[in-house]
Coordinates of C-alpha atoms and ligand atoms in Angstrom, one line a residue:
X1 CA 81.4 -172.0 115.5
X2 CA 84.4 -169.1 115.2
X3 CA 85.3 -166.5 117.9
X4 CA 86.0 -163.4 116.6
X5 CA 87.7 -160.2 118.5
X6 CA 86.2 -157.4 120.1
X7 CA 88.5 -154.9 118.4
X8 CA 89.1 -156.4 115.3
X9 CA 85.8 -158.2 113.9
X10 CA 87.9 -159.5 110.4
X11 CA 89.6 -162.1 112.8
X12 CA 87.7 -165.8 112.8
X13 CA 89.5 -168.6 115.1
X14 CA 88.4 -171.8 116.6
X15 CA 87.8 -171.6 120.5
X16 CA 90.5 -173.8 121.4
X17 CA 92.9 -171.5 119.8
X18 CA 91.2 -168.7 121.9
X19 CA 91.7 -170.6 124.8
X20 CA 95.0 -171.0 124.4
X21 CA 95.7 -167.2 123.3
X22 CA 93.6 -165.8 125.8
X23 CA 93.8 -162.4 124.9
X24 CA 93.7 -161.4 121.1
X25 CA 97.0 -159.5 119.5
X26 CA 94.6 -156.3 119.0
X27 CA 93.9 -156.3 122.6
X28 CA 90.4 -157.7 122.3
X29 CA 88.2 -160.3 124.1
X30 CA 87.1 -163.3 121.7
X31 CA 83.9 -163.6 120.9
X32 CA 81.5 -166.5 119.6
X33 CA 79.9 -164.8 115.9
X34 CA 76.8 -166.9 117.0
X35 CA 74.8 -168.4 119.2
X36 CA 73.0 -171.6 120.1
X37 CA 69.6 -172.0 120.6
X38 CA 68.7 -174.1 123.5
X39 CA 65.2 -173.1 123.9
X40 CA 63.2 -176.4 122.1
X41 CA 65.5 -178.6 124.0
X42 CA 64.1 -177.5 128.0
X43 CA 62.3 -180.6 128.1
X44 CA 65.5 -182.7 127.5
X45 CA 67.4 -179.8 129.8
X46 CA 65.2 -181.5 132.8
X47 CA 66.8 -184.3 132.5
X48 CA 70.6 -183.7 132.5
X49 CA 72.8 -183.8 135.2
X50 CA 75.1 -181.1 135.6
X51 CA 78.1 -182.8 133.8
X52 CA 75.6 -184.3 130.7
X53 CA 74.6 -180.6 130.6
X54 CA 78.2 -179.3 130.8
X55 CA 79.1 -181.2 127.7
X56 CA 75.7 -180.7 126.1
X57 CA 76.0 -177.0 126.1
X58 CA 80.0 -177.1 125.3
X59 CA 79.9 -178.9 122.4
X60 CA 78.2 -176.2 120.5
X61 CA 80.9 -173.8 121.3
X62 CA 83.6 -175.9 121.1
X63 CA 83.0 -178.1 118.0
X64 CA 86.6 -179.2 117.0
X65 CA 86.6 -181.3 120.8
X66 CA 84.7 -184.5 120.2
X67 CA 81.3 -185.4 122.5
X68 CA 84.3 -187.6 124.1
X69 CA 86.7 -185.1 125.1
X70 CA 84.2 -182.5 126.6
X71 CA 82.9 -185.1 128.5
X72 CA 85.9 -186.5 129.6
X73 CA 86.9 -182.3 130.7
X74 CA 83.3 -182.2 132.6
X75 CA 84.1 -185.3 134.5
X76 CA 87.8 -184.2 135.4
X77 CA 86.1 -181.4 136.8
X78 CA 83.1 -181.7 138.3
X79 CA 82.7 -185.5 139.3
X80 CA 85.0 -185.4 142.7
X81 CA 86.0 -181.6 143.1
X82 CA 82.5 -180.4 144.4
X83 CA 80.9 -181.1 148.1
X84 CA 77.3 -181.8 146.6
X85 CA 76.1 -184.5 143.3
X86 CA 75.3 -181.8 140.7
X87 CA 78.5 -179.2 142.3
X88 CA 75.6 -176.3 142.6
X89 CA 72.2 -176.3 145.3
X90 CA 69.8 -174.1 144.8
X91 CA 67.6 -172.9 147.8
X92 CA 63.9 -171.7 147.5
X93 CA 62.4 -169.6 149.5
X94 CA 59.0 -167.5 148.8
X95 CA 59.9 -166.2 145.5
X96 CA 63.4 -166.0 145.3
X97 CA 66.0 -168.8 144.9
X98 CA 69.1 -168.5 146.1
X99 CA 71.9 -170.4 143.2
X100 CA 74.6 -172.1 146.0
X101 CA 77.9 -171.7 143.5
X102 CA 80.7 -172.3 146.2
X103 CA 80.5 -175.7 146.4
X104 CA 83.8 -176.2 144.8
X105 CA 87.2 -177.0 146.5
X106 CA 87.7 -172.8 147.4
X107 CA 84.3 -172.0 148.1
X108 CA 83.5 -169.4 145.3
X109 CA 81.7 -169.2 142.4
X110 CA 85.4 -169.1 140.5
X111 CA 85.4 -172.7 141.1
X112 CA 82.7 -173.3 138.3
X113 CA 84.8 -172.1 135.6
X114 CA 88.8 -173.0 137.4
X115 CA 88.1 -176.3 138.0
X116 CA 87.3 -177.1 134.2
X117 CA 89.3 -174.3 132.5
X118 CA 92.7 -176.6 132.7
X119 CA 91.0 -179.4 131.3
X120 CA 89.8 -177.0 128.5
X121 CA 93.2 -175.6 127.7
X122 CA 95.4 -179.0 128.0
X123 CA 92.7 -179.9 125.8
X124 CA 93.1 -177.5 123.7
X125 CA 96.9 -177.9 123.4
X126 CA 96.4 -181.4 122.0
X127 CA 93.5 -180.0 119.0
X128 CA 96.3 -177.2 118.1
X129 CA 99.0 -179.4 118.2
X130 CA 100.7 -176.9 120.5
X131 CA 103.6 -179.4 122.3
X132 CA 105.6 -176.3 124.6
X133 CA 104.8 -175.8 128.1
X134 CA 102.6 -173.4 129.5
X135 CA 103.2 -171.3 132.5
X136 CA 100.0 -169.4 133.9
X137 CA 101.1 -166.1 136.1
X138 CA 98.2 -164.7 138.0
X139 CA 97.7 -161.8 140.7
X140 CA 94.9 -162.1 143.0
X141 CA 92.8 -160.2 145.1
X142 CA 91.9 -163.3 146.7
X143 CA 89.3 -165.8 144.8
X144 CA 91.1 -166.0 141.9
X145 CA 94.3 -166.8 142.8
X146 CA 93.3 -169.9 145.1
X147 CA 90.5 -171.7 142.7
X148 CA 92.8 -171.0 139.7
X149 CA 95.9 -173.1 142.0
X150 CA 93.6 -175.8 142.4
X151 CA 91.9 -176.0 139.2
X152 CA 95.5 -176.4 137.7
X153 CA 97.4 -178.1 140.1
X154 CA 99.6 -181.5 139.1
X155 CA 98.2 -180.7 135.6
X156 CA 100.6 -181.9 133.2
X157 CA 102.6 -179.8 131.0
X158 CA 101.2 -176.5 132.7
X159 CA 102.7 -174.9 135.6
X160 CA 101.1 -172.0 137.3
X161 CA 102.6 -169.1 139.3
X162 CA 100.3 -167.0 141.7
X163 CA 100.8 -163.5 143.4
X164 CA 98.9 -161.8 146.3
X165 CA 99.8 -158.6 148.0
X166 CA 100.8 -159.1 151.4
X167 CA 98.7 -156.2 152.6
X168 CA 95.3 -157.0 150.4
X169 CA 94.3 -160.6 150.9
X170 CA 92.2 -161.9 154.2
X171 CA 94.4 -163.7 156.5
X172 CA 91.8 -167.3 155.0
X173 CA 92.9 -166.4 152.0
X174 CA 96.8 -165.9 152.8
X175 CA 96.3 -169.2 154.4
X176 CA 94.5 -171.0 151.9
X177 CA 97.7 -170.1 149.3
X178 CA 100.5 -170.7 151.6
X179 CA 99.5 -174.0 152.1
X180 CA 98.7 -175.0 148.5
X181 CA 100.1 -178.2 147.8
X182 CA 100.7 -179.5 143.5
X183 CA 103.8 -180.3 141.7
X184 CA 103.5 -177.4 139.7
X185 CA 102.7 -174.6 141.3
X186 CA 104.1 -171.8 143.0
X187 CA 103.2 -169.1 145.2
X188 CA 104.0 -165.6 147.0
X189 CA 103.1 -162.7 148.6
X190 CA 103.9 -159.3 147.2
X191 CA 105.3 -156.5 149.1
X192 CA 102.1 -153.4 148.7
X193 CA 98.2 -153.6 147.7
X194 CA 96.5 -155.3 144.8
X195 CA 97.8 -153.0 142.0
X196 CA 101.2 -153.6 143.1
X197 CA 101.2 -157.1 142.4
X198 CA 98.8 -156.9 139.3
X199 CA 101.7 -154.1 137.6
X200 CA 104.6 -156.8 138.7
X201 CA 102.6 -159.2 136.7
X202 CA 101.9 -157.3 134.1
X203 CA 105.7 -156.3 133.6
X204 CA 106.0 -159.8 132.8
X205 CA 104.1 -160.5 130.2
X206 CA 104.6 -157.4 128.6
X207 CA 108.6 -157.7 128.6
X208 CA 108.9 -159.0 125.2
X209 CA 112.9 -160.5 125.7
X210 CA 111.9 -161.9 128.3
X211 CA 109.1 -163.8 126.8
X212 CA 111.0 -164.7 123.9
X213 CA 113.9 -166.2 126.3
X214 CA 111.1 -168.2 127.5
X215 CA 109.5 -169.2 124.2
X216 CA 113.2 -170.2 123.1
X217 CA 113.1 -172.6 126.0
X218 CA 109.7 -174.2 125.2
X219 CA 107.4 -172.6 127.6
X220 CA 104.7 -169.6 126.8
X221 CA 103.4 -167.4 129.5
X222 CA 99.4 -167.8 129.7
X223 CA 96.7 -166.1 132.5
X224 CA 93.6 -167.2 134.0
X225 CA 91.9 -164.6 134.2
X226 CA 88.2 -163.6 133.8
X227 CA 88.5 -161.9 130.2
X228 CA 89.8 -166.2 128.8
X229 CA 86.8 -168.1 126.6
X230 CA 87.6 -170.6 128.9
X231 CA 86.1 -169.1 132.0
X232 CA 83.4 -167.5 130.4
X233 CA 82.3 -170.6 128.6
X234 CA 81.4 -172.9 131.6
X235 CA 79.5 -169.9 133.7
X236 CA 76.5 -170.4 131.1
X237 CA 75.9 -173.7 132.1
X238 CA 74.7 -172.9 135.5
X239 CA 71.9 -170.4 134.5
X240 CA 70.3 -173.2 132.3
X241 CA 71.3 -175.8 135.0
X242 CA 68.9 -173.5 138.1
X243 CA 66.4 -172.8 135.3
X244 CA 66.0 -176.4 134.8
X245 CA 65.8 -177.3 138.5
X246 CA 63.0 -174.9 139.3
X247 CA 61.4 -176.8 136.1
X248 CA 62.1 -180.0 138.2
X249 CA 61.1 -179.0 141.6
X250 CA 57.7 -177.5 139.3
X251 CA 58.7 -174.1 140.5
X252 CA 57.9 -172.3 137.5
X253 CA 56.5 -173.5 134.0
X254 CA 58.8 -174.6 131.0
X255 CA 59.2 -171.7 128.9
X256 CA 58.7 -169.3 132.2
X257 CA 60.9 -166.3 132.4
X258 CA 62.4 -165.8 135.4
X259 CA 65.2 -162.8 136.5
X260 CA 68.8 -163.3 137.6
X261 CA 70.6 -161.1 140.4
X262 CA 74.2 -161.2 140.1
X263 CA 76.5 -159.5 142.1
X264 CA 78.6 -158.2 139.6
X265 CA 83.0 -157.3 139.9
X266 CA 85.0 -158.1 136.2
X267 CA 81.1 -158.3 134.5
X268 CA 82.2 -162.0 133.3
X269 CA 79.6 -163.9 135.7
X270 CA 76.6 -161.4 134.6
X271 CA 77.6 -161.7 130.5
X272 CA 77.6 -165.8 130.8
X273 CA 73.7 -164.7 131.7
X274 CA 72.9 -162.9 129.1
X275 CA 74.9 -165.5 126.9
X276 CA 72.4 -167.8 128.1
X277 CA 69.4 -165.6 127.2
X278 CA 70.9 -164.9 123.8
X279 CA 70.4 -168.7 124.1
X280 CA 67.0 -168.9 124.7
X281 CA 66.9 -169.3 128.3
X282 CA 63.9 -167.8 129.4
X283 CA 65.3 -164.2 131.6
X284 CA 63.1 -162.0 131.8
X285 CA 65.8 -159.1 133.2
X286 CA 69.6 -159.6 134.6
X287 CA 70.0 -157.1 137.6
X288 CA 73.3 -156.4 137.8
X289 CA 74.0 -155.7 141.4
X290 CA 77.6 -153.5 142.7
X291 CA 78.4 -152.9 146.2
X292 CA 80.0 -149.0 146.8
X293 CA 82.3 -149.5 143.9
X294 CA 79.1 -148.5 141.5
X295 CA 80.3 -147.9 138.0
X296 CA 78.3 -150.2 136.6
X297 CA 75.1 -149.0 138.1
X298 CA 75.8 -145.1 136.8
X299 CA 77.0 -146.7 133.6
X300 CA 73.5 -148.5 133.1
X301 CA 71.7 -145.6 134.5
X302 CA 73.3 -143.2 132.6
X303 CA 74.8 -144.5 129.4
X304 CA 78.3 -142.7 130.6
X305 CA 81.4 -145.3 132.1
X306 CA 83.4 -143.3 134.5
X307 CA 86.2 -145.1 136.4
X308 CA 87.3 -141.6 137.4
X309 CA 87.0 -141.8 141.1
X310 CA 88.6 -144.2 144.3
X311 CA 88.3 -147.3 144.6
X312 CA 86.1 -148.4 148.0
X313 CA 87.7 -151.1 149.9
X314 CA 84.6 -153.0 151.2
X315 CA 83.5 -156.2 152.6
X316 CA 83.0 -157.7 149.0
X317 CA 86.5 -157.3 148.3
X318 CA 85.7 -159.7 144.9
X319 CA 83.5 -157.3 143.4
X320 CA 86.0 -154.1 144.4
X321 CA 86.7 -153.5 140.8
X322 CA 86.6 -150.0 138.7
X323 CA 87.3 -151.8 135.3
X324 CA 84.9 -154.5 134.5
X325 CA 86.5 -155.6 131.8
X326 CA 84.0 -158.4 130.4
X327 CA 81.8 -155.0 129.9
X328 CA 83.4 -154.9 126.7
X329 CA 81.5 -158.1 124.9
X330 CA 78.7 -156.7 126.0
X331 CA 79.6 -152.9 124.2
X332 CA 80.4 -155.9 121.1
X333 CA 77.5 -157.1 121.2
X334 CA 75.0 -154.1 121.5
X335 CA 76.8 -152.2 118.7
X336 CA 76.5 -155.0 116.5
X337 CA 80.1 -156.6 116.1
X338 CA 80.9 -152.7 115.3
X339 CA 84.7 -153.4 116.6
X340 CA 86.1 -150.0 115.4
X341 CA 83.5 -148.1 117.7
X342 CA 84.2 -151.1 120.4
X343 CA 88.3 -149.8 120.1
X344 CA 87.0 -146.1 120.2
X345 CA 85.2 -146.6 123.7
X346 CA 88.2 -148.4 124.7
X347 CA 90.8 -146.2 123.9
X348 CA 88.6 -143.8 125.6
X349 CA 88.3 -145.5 128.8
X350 CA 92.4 -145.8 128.7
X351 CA 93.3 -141.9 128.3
X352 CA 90.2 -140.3 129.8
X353 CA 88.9 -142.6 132.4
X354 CA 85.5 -142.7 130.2
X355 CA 83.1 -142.9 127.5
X356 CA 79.7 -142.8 126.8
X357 CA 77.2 -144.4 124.3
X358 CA 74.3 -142.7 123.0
X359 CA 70.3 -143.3 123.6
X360 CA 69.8 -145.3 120.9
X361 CA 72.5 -148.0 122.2
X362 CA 71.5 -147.7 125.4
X363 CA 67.6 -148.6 124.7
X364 CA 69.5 -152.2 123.5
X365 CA 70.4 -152.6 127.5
X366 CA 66.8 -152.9 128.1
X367 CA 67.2 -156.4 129.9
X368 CA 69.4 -155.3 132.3
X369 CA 68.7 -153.2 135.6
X370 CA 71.4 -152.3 138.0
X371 CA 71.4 -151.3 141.7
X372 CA 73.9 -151.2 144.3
X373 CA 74.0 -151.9 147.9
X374 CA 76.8 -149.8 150.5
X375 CA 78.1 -151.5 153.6
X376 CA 75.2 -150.8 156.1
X377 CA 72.4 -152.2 153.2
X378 CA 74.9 -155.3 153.2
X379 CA 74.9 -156.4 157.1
X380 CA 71.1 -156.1 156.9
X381 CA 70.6 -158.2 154.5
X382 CA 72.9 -160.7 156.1
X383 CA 70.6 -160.2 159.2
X384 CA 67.0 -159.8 157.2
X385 CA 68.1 -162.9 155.6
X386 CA 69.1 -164.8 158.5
X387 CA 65.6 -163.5 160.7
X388 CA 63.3 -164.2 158.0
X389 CA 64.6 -167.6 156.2
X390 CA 67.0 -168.7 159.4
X391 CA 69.9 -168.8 156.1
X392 CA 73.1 -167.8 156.2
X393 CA 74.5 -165.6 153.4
X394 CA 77.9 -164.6 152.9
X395 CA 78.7 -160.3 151.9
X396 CA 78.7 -160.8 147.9
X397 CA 75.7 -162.4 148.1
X398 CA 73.9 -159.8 150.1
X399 CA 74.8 -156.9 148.5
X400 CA 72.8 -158.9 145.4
X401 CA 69.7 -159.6 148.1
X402 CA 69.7 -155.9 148.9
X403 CA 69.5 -154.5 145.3
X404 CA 67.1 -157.2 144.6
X405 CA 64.8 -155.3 147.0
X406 CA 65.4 -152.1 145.4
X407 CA 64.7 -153.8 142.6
X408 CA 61.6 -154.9 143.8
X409 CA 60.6 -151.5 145.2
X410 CA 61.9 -149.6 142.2
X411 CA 59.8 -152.0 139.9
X412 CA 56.9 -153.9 142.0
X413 CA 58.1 -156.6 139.2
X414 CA 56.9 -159.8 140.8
X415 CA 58.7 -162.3 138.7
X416 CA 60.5 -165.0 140.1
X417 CA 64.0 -164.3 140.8
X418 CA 67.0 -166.6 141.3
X419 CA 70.1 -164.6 143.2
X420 CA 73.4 -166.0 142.7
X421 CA 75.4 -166.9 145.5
X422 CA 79.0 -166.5 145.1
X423 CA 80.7 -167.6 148.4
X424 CA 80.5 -169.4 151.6
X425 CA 79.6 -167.1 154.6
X426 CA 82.6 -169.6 155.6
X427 CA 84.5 -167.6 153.4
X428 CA 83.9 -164.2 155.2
X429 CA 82.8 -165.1 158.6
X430 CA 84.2 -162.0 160.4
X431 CA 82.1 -159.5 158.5
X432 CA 79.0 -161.9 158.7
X433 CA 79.2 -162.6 162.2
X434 CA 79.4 -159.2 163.2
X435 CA 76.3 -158.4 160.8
X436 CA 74.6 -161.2 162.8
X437 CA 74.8 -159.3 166.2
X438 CA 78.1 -161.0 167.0
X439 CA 81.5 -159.7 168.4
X440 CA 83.8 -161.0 166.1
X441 CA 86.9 -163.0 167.2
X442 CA 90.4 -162.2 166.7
X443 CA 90.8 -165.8 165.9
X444 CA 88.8 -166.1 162.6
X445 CA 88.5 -170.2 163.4
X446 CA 86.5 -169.0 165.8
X447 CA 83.9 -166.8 164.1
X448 CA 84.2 -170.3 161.6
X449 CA 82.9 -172.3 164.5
X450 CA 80.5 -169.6 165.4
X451 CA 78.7 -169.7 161.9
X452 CA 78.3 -173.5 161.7
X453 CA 76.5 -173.1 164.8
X454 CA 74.2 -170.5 163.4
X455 CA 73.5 -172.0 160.2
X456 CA 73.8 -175.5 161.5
X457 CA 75.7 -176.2 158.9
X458 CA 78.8 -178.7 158.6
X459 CA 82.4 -176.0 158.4
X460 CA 83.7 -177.2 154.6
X461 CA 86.4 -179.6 154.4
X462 CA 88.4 -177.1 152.9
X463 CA 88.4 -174.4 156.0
X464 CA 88.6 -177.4 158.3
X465 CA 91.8 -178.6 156.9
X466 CA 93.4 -175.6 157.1
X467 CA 94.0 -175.1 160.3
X468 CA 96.3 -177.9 160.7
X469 CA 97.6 -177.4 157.1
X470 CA 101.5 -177.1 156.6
X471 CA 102.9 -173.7 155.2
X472 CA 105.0 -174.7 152.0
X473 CA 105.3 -171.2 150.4
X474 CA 106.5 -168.9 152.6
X475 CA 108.2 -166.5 149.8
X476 CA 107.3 -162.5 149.8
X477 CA 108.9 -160.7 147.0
X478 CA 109.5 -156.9 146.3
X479 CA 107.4 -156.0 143.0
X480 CA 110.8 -154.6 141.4
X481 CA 112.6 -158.5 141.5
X482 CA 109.4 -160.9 140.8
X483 CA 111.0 -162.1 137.4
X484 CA 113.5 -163.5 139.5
X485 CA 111.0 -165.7 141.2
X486 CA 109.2 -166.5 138.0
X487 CA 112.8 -167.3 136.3
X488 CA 113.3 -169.4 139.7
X489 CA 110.3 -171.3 139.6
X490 CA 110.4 -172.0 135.6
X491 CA 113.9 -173.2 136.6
X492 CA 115.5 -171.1 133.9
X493 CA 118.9 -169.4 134.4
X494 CA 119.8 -166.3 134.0
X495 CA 116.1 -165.1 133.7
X496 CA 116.5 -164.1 130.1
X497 CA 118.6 -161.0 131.0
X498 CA 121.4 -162.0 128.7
X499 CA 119.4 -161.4 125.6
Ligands
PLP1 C1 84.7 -162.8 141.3 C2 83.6 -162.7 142.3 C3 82.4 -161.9 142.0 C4 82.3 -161.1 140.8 O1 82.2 -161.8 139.6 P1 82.6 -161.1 138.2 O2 82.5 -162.2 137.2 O3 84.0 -160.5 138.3 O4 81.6 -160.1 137.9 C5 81.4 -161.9 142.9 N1 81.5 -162.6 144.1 C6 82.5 -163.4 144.4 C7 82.6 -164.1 145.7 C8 83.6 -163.5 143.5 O5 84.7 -164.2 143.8

């Protein structure tokens, strides 16, 4: 099994070289050259747990790690870190399921993939031989940020830096940071939005003395983001995992197809999906759903991406993107491993805002359908939900619900459906309160205490904890000095600006 790279097909690499580049030099996305095919092995499927299943579907892609070592990644990250046996729960209900995927320590789907991603790298580290440090340097809009701090946290021989704008994260989500505790880890608030703190970051890793300085010392700069084989790798597992429990719960027949709603940001979530059906898995479509923030839906409507417009600040902040830049393996993959026309698009996207593809590539996108769902759709299907099943769903997961109806309406496709639930109503509790018929508090404990009476449902661990929790970062820098910080953290003098 090689990866090769989106804008350069010539290049062949292992995966735990990927993993530890996570970006190719070209500017591409790694990508496996093949596939697996899982589909003769369903009946054996059934009877994996999720960690046998982890390591059964890993192996394939990551050959050089022994059936040891992947197990030994699984356990380290799904064994203790999750609230339920098998870290996921799926619901049932008439003829959709709803996928649970915030069981983890942050409550969002992020989890799945951050809580073995560090596992996969340290790994990694020891196949390549690769003996310097490595620092991770993330900005977050929120979910990343805090699942990627635990996932790494007291990890040997990788430290990790996170940074949120002050004025863009929920005040849960400033909280759950603040009070991160791990030897290696560090945190702070940026002064400005979202793209404030992703263009500090970004300064970093592209200020080539810098990085050198730091190489010189024994330590590489490294990301976590969504666009790393790392992530994307682990998010298959949980489509064939749901598949095989609605074999198990006799749900649907082996060898059923059945259709995934996602509710779709960065496009990494949606592509492990149709990974899995390149697999075999039996998906019949993959509805890609967006919230206001819809350039997904045009793009699979009308064959033309077009990030020219503003971005919508809504009550899905994790899906408030206008670059989904996973999209990309998928352009790879439809045109064939064609990486020059893959680099053309691209280039595109950078000086005009857009591109388009023509019919004939477009008829290849047959398995997806897209919809999208604006605020109002959203609160009622946090309420239709609530009224007709008595569940409680959190914003990302309703704006999938509600273009799962238009789905339904658009298509009168009566397959069944599994919708994947990204994040604990916990999580949001303000905006789904208030879509409940509730006032909601100023205190957002309160609107916490207010949805575990609704749902009767237990508040997570995680939320409960921190309301006691002490604050150990309490840093906010200006965008224009955060090398200093990282220089700080990394304990390195000077910050490289004597070279
Ligand atoms: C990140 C995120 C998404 C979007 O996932 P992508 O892989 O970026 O498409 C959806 N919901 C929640 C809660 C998220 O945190």
């Amino acid at each position: 099994m090689k990866y090769t790279s989106t804008r350069n097909n010539k290049i062949s690499i292992n995966a735990s070289e990927a993993i530890l580049k996570g970006l190719s030099e070209d500017g591409g996305l790694f990508v496996p050259i093949e596939y697996p095919d899982i589909y003769n092995s369903l009946n054996d499927i059934k009877e994996m747990n999720y960690t046998d299943l982890s390591t059964f579907i890993l192996k394939y892609f990551i050959p050089e790690f022994t059936e040891t070592e992947i197990h030994n990644c699984a356990i380290n990250a799904y064994k203790n870190n999750f609230n339920c046996t098998n870290c996921v729960e799926v619901r049932n209900f008439d003829n959709i399921s709803f996928l649970e995927l915030f069981h983890g320590p942050t409550l969002a789907f992020k989890d799945m993939a951050l809580t073995i991603m560090p596992h996969l790298m340290n790994q990694s580290k020891e196949t390549c031989k690769f003996s310097s440090d490595i620092a991770i340097l993330t900005a977050t809009s929120g979910d990343t940020g805090k699942a990627a701090l635990e996932g790494f946290k007291n990890i040997d021989g990788i430290k990790i830096a996170v940074f949120f704008p002050e004025n863009g994260v929920s005040e849960i989500q400033k909280l759950q940071m603040r009070t991160q505790t791990g030897n290696n880890v560090y945190v702070s608030g940026i002064y400005g939005n979202f793209d404030d703190a992703q263009n500090a970051v970004k300064t970093i890793f592209s200020d080539r003395n810098y990085n050198k300085y730091l190489n010189s010392s024994g330590t590489y700069l490294s990301s976590a983001n969504s666009i790393n084989l790392g992530r994307l790798l682990p998010q298959i597992i949980y489509y064939i995992y749901s598949y095989a429990e609605l074999l198990r719960k006799n749900i649907i027949n082996c060898g059923e197809k059945i259709n995934f709603v996602v509710p779709t940001g960065n496009f990494g979530d949606i592509l492990a999906g149709y990974y899995a059906k390149k697999m075999g898995l039996p998906i019949n479509k993959l509805i890609c759903a967006s919230n206001d923030n819809n350039v997904l839906y045009d793009f699979f409507n009308t064959g033309i991406y077009d990030k020219n417009r503003d971005l919508i600040l809504t009550e899905s902040p994790s899906m408030d993107i206008l670059i989904s830049s996973n999209l990309e393996r998928l352009l790879f993959d439809i045109y064939d491993g064609d990486s020059e026309k893959v680099s053309d698009l691209i280039n595109s996207l950078y000086s005009n805002g857009k591109y388009s593809i023509p019919e004939y590539i477009q008829k290849k996108l047959n398995c997806f359908k897209a919809e999208y769902a604006d605020s109002s759709d959203v609160k009622k299907s946090i309420y239709d939900v609530y009224a007709k099943y008595g569940y409680v769903i959190d914003t990302h997961t309703a704006v999938a619900y509600s273009c799962y109806q238009k789905y339904i309406k658009n298509s009168n496709d009566d397959t069944k459906a599994i919708i994947l639930s990204t994040a604990s109503p916990y999580k949001f509790a303000s905006s789904v309160v208030s879509a409940l018929g509730y006032n909601p508090s100023k205190n957002e404990f309160d609107d916490i205490d207010l949805i575990s009476k609704i749902s009767k449902s237990e508040i997570p661990e995680s939320i409960q904890k921190l309301k006691t929790a002490d604050i150990i970062h309490k840093d906010i820098y200006s965008k224009h000095n955060i090398k200093d910080a990282v220089s700080k953290f990394l304990d390195i003098r000077n910050g490289g600006d004597l070279i």
